[in-house]
Tab-separated table of C-alpha atoms and ligand atoms in Angstrom:
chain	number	residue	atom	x	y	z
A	1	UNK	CA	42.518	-9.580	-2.884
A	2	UNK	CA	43.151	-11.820	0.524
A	3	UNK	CA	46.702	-12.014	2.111
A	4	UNK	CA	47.072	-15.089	0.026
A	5	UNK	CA	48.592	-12.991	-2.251
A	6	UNK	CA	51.410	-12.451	-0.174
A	7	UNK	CA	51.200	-16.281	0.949
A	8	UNK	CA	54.639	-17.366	0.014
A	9	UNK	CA	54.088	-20.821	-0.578
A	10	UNK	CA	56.031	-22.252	-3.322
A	11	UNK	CA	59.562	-23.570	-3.693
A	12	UNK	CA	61.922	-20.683	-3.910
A	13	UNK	CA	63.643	-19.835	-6.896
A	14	UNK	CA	66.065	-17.498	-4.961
A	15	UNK	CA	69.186	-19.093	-5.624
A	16	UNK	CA	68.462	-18.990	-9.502
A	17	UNK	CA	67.950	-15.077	-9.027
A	18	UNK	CA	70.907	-13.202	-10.131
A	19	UNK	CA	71.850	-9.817	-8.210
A	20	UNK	CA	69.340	-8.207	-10.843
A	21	UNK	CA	66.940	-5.113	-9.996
A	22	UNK	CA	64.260	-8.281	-9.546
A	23	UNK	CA	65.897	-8.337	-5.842
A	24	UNK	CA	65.346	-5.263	-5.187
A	25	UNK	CA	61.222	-5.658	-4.309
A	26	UNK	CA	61.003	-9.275	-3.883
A	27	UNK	CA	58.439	-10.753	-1.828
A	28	UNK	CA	61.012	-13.273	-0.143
A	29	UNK	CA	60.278	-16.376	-1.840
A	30	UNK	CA	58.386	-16.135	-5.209
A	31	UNK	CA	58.883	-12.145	-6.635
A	32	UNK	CA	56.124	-10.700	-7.918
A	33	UNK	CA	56.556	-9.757	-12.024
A	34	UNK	CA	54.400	-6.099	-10.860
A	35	UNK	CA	56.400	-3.662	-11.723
A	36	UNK	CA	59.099	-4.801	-13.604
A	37	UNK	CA	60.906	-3.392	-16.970
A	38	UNK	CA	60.809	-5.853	-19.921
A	39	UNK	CA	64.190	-6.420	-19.421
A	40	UNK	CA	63.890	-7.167	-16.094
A	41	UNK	CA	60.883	-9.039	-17.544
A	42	UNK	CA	62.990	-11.464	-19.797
A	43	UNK	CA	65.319	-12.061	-17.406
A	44	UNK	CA	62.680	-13.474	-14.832
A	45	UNK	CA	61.660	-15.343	-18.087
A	46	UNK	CA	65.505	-16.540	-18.781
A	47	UNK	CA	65.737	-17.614	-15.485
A	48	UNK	CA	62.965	-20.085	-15.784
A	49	UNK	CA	64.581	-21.797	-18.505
A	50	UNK	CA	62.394	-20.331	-21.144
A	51	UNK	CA	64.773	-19.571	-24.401
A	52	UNK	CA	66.702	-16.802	-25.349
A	53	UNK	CA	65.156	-16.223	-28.711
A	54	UNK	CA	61.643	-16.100	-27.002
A	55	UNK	CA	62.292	-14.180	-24.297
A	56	UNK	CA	61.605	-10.847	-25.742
A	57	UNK	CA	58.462	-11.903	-27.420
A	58	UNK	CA	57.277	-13.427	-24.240
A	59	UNK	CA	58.080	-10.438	-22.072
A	60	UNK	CA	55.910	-8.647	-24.172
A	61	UNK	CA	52.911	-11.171	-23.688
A	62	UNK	CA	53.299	-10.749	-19.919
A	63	UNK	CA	53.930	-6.596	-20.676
A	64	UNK	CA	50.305	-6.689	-22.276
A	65	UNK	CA	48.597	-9.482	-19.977
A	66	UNK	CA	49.992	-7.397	-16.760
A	67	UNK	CA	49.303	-3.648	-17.993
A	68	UNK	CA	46.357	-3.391	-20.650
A	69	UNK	CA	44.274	-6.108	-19.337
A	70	UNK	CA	45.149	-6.251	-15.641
A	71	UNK	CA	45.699	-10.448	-15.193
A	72	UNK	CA	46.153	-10.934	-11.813
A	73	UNK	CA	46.376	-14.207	-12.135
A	74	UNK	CA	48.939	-16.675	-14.931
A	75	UNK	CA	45.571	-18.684	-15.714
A	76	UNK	CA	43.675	-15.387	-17.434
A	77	UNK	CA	46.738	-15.229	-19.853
A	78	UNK	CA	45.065	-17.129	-23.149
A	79	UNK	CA	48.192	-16.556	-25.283
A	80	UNK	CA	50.458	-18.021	-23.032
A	81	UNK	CA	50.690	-21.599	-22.976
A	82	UNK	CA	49.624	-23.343	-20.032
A	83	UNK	CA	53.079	-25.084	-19.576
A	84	UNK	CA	54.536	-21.944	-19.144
A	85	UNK	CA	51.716	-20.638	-17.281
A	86	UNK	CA	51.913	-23.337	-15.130
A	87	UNK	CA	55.668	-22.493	-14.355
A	88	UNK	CA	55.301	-18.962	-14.037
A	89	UNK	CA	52.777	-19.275	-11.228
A	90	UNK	CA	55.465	-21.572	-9.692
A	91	UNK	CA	58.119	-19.159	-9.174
A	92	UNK	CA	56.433	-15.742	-9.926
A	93	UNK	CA	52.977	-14.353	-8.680
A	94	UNK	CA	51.389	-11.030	-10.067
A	95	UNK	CA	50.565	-9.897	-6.689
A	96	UNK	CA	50.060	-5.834	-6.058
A	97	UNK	CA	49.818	-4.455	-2.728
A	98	UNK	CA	47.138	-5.578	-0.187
A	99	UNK	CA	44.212	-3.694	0.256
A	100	UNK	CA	43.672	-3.995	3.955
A	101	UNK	CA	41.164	-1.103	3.754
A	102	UNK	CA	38.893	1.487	1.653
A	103	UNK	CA	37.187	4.525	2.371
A	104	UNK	CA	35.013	6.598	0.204
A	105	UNK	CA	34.718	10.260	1.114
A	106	UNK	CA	31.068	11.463	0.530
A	107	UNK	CA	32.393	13.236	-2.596
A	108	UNK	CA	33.928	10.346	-4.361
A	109	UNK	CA	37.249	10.598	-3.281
A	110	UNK	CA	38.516	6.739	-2.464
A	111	UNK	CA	41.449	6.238	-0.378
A	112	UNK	CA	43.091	2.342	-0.028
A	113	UNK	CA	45.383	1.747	2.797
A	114	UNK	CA	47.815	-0.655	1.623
A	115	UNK	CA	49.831	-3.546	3.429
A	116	UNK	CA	53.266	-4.228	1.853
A	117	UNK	CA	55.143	-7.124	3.308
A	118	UNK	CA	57.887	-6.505	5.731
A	119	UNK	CA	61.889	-6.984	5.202
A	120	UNK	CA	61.673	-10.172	7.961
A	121	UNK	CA	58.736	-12.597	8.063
A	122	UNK	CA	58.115	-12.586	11.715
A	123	UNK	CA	58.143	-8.632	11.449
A	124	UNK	CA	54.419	-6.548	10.858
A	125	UNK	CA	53.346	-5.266	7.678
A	126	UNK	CA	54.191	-2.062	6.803
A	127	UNK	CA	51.144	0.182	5.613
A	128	UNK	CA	51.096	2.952	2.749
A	129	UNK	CA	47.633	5.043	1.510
A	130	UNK	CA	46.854	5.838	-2.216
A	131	UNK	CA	44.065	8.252	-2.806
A	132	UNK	CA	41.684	8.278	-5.897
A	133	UNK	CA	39.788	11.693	-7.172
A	134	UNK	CA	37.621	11.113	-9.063
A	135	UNK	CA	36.408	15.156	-11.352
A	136	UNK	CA	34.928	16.027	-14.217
A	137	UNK	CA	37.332	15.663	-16.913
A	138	UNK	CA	39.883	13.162	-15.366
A	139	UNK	CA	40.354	10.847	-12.661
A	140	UNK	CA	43.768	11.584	-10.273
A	141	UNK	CA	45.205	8.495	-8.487
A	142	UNK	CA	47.777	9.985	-6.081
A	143	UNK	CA	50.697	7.969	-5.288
A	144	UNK	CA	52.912	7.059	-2.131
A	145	UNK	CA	56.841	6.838	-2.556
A	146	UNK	CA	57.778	5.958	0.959
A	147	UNK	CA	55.911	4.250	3.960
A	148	UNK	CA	56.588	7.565	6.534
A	149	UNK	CA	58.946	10.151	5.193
A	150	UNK	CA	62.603	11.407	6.011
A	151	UNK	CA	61.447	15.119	6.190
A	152	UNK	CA	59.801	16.616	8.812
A	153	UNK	CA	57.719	19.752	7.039
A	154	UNK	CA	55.853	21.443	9.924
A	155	UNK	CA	52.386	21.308	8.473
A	156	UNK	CA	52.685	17.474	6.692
A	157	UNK	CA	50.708	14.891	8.781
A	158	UNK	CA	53.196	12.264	6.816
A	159	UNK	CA	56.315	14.749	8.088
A	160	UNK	CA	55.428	13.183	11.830
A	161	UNK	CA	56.066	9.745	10.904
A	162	UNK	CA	59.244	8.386	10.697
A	163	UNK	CA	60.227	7.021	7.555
A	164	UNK	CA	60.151	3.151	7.891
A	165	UNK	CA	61.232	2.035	3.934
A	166	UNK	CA	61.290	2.916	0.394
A	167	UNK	CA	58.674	1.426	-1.714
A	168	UNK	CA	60.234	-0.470	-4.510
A	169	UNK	CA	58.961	-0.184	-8.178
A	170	UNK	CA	56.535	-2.751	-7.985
A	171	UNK	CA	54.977	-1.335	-5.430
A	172	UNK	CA	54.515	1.817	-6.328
A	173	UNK	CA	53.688	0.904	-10.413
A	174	UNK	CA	51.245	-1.766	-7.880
A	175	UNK	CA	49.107	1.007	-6.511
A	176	UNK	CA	48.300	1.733	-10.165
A	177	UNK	CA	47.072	-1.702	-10.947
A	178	UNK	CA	45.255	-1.903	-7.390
A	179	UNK	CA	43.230	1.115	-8.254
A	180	UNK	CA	42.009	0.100	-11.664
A	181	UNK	CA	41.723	-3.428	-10.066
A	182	UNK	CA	39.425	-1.431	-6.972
A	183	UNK	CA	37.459	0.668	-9.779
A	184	UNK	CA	37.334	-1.817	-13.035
A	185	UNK	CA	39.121	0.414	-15.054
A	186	UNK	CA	40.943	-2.537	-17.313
A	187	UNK	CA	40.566	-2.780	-21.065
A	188	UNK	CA	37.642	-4.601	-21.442
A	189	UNK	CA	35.747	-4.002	-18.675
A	190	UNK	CA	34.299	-0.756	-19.725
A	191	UNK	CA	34.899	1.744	-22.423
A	192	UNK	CA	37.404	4.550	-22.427
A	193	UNK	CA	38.309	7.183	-21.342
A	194	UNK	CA	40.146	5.433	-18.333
A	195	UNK	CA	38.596	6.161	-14.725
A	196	UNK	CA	42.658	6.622	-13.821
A	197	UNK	CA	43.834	9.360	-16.829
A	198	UNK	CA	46.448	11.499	-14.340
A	199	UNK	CA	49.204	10.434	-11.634
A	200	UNK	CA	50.729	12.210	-9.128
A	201	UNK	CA	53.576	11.105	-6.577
A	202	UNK	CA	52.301	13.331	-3.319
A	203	UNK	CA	51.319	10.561	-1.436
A	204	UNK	CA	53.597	9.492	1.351
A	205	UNK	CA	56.937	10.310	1.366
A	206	UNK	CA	59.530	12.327	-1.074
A	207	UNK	CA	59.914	10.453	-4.079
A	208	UNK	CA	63.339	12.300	-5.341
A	209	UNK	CA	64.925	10.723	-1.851
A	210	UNK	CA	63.893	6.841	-3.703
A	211	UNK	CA	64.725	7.997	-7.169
A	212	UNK	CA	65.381	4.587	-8.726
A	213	UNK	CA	62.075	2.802	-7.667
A	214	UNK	CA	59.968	6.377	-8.727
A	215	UNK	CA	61.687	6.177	-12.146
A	216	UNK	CA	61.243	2.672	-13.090
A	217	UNK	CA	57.374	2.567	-11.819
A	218	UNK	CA	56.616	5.914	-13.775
A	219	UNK	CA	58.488	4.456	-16.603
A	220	UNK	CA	56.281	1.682	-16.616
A	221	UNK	CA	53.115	3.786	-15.751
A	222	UNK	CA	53.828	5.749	-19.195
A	223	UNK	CA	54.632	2.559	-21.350
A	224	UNK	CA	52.926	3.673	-24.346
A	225	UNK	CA	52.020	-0.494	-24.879
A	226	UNK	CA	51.117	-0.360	-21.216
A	227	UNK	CA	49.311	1.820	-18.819
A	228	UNK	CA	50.040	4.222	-21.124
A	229	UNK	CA	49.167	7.296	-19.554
A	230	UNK	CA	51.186	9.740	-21.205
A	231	UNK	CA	54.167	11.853	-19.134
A	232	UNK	CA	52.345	14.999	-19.716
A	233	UNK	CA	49.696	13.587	-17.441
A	234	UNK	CA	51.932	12.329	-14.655
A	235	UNK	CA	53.435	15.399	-12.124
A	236	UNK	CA	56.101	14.712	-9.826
A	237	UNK	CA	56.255	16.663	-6.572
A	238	UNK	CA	59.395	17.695	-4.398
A	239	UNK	CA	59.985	19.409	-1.429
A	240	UNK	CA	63.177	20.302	-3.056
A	241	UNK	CA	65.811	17.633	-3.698
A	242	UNK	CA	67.926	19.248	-6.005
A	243	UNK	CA	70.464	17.415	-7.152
A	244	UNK	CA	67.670	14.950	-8.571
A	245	UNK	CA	65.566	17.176	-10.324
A	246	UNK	CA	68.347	17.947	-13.427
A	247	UNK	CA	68.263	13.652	-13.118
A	248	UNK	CA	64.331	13.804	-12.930
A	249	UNK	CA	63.870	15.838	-16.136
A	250	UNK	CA	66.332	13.558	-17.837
A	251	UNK	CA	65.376	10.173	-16.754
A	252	UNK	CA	62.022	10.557	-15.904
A	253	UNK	CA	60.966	13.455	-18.054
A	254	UNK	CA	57.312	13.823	-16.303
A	255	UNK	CA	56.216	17.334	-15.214
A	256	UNK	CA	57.661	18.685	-12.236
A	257	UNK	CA	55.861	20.477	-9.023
A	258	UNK	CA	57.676	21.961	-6.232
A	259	UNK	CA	56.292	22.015	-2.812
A	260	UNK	CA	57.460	25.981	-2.584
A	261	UNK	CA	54.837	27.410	0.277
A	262	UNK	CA	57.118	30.071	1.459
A	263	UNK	CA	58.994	33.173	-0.324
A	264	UNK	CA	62.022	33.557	2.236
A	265	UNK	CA	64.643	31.238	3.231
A	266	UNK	CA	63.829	32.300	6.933
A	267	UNK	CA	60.479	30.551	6.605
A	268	UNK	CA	60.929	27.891	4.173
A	269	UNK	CA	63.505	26.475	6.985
A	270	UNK	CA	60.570	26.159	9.487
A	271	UNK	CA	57.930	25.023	6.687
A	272	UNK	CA	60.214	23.099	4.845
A	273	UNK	CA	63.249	21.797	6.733
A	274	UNK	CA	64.781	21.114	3.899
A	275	UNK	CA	65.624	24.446	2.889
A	276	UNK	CA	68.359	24.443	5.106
A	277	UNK	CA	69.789	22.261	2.774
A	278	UNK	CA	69.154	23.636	-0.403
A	279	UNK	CA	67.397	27.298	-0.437
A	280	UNK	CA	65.079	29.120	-2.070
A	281	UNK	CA	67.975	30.618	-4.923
A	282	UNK	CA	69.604	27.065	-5.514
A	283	UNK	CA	66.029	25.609	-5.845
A	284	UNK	CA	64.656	28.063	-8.485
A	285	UNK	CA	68.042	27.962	-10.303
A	286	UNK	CA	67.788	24.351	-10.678
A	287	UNK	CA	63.837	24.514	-12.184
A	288	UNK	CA	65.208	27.023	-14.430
A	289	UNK	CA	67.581	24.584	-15.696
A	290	UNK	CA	64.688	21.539	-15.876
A	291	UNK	CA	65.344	19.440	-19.254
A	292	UNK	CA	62.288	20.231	-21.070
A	293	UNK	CA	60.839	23.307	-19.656
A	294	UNK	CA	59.126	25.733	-22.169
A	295	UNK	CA	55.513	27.460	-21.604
A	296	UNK	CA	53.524	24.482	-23.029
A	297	UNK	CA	55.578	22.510	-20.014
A	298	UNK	CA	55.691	24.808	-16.992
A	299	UNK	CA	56.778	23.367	-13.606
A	300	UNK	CA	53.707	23.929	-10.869
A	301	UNK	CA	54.946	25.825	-7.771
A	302	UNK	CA	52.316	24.743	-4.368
A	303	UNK	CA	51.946	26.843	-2.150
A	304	UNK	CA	49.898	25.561	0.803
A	305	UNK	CA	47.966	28.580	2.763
A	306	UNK	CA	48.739	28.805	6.636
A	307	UNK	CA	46.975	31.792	8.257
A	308	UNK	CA	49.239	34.781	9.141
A	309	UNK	CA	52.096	32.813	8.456
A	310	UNK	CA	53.009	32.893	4.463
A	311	UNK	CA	49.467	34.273	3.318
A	312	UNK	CA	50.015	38.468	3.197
A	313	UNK	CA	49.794	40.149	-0.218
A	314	UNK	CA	53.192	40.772	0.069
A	315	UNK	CA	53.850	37.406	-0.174
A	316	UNK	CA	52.058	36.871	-3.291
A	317	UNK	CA	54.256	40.165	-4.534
A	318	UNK	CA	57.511	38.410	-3.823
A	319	UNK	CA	56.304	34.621	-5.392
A	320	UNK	CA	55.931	36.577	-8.408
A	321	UNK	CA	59.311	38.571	-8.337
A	322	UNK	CA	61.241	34.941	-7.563
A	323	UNK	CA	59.355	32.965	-10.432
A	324	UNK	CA	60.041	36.245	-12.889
A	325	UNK	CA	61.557	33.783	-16.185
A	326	UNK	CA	60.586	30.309	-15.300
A	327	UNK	CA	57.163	29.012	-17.083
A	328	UNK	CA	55.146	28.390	-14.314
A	329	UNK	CA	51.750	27.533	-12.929
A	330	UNK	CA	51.104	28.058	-9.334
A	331	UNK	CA	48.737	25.778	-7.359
A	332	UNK	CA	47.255	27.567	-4.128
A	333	UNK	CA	46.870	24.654	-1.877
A	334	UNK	CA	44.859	25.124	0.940
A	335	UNK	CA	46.127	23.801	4.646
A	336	UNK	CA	44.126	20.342	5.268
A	337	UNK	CA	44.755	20.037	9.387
A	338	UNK	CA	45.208	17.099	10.968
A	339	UNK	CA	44.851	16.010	14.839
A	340	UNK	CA	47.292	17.897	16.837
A	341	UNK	CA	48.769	20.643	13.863
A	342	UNK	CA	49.128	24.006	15.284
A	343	UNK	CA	48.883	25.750	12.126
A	344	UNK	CA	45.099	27.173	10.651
A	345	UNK	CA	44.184	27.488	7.216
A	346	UNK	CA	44.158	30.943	5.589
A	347	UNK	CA	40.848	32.684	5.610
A	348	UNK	CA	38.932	32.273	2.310
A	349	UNK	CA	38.742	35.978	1.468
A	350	UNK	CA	42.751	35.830	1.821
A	351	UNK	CA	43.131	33.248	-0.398
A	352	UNK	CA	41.120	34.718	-2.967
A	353	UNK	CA	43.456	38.116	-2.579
A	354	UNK	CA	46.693	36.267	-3.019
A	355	UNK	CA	45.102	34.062	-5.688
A	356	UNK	CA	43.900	37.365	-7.784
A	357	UNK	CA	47.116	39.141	-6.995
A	358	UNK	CA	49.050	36.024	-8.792
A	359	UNK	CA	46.209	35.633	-11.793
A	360	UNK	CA	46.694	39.269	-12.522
A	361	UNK	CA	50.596	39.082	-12.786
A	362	UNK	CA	49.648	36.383	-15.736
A	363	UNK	CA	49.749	33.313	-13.321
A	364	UNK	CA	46.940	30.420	-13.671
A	365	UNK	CA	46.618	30.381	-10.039
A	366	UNK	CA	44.261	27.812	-9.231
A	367	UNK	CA	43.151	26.750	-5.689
A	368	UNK	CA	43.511	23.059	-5.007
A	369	UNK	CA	39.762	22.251	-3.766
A	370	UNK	CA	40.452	20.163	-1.067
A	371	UNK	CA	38.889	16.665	-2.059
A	372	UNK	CA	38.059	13.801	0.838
A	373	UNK	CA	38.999	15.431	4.119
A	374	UNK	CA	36.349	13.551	5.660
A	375	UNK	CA	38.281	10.160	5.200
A	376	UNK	CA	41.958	12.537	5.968
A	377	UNK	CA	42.451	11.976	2.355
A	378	UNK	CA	43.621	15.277	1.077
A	379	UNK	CA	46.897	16.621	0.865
A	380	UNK	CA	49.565	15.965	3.474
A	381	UNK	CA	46.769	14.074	5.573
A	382	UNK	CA	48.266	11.039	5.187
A	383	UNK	CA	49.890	8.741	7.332
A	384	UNK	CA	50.167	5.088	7.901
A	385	UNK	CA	48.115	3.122	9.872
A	386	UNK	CA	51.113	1.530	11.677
A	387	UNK	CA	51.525	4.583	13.737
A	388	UNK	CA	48.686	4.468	16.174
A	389	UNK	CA	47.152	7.956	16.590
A	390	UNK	CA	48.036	9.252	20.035
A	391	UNK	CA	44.597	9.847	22.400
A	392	UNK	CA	45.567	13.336	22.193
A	393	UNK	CA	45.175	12.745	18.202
A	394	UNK	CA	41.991	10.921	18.334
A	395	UNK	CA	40.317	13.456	20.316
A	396	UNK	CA	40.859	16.350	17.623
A	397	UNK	CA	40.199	14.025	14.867
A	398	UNK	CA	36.682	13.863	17.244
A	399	UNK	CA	36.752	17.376	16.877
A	400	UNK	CA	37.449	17.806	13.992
A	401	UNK	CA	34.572	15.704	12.169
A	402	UNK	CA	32.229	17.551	14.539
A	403	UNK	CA	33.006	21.033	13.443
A	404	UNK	CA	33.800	20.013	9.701
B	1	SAH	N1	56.914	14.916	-0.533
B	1	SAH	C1	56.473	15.554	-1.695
B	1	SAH	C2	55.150	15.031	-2.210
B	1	SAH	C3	54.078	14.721	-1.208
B	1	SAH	S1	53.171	16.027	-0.469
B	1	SAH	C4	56.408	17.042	-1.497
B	1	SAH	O1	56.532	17.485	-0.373
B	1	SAH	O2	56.270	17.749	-2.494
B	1	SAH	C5	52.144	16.768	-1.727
B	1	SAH	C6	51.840	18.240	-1.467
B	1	SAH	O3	50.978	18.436	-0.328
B	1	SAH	C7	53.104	19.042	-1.165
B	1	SAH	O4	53.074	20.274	-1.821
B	1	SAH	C8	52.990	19.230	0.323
B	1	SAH	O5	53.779	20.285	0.778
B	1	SAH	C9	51.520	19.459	0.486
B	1	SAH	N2	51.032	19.306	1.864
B	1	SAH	C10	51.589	18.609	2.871
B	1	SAH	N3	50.840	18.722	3.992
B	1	SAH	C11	49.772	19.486	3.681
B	1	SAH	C12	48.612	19.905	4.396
B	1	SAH	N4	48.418	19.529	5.648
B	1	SAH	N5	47.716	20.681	3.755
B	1	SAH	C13	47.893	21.017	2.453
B	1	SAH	N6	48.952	20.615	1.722
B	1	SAH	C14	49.884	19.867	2.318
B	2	SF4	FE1	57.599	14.598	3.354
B	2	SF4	FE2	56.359	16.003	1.394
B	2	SF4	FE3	55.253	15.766	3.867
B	2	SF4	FE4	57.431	17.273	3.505
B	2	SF4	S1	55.388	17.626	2.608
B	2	SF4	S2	57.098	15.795	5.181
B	2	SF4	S3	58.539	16.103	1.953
B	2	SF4	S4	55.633	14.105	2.407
């Protein structure tokens, strides 16, 4: 894609918009359809004059020529007649987000840094990453909620950006159709399974603090007529919000992680600010409560490993006393630095204690392998290219490659 897709260059149909949900991710003058619900859908349709009868019929020709075969342009869509094609592509535009640049890590992992259009014109665009990881049985495309984020965890690269916006739903559903775009993973253009079979939203920012835009994209994302990709395969992860996450299991019903990483409220305030907020007890009260939960749908509990910090044994004794009752998995996550962090990762012969400690208590305790830290592409490495990396940053980033 060039930045002619955010070229905004036909007549506006702005005043015809209603105060729908299409405002809410508008690219000023012709909205992009990315992203939408097929109500929102045949309202865009409605408001091009087509007819009420045909609306919902039509919605669902877009529905298919937008998320089983990819169209990123009105022309590819055969079934659609070219009148209406015609004035679709005079008020609308499929554009996703802008690929302004790739990386591939040397063990497959891709990571895209995206340019989303600013509020005002005259302003700079604002820039989010999405990361691709690529295994064996599935392929992970992890997701950005926010550009920057409102929380300021002490070991999060992200946490030391400020948070600039919310990503609307078309944006975030967007990085879904940029990656299969990126790897030709639409119907049609090779055979199954899908190179993108698993979602998750811990990419930039804390999706439960832009709940709306999160819901409707992952609604979208598990469209069984769509993208399809089923709710069992998408995980939402949280630092904690919880007041959302009774509204997460009900509206969004995907599974649920919770960015845990420390067993006392003491420490989770200094790992996880947000604790301060709502601690440890209220947190694990409200996953015991998540709509939905039973053993075949357990909520995942990270727990990143920081050296001498949160890594002794007795730890790994008290994770297991506080998650006594809820179905769990617990994902041992460990630390990916970044250019000017303080904190080390745990030593590997430590993480294998705490990991055993948790497997016998009748955990699955896997160990997040760390996937494209060459490219800063792994966990909590992220952070937008609009903040310029101090030199203080770029000269342990130096470091860092050398000694990696
Ligand atoms: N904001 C959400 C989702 C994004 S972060 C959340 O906090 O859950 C995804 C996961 O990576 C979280 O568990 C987060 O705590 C963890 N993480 C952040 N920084 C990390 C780092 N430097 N190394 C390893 N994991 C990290
Ligand atoms: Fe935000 Fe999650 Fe990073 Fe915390 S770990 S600063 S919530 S992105």
């Amino acid at each position: 894609m060039t930045s002619a897709a955010f070229a905004q260059t036909a007549p506006a149909p702005t005043a015809l918009l209603e105060k729908t949900a299409l405002e809410r991710y508008v690219a000023p003058e012709r909205p992009s359809l990315v992203g939408m619900s097929r109500a929102e859908l045949a309202g865009a349709l409605g408001h091009i004059g087509v007819p009420e009868r045909e609306r919902r019929m039509r919605a669902q020709q877009l529905w298919h020529w937008l998320y089983v075969r990819g169209a990123t342009e009105f022309d590819a869509m055969s079934s659609v007649s070219k009148a209406l094609r015609a004035e679709l592509a005079q008020y609308y535009t499929l554009a996703r987000p802008e690929v302004a640049a790739e990386q591939i890590s040397v063990d497959g992992t891709r990571k895209w840094l995206l340019a989303l259009p600013p509020e005002h014109a005259s302003e700079k665009p604002h820039y989010v990453e999405c990361v691709y990881i690529p295994e064996t049985d599935r392929g992970t495309l992890c997701l950005s909620s926010q550009v920057g984020c409102t929380l300021t965890c002490a070991f999060c690269h992200t946490g030391t950006q400020r948070l600039v916006r919310n990503l609307t739903a078309g944006e975030i559903a967007g990085q879904i159709l940029v990656a299969r775009d990126r790897l030709g993973d639409w119907c049609g253009a090779r055979e199954n399974p899908r190179l993108v079979s698993n979602i998750v939203m811990m990419g930039m920012g804390e999706p439960l603090y832009n709940f709306e835009a999160v819901r409707d994209a992952l609604l979208v994302a598990s469209d069984g007529d769509g993208l399809s990709l089923s709710k069992r395969r998408i995980t939402l992860s949280t630092s904690g919000v919880v007041p959302n996450i009774p509204r997460a299991g009900d509206e969004i019903g995907t599974m649920l992680a919770i960015s845990l990483h420390a067993v006392r409220d003491d420490l989770r305030d200094v790992l996880v600010p947000l604790n301060r907020k709502y601690p440890i007890k209220e947190l694990l009260a409200a996953c015991r409560a998540y709509p939905g939960l039973s053993n075949a749908r357990r909520i995942t509990f990270e727990y990143v490993m920081l050296k001498g910090v949160n890594d002794s044994l007795a730890d790994a004794r008290e994770l297991i006393r506080l998650l006594k009752g809820i179905p769990a998995k617990i994902n041992l996550i460990p630390f990916n630095p970044w250019p000017g962090t303080t904190y080390e990762c745990s030593d590997w012969e430590q993480i294998e204690k705490f990991s055993e400690l948790i497997f016998n208590a009748g955990y699955a305790s896997p160990v997040r392998t760390p996937r494209g830290r060459d490219i800063l592409a792994a966990c909590g490495q992220l952070k937008s290219a609009t903040e310029k990396l101090s030199a203080r940053e770029r000269l342990a980033l130096r470091a860092m490659a050398m000694t990696d």
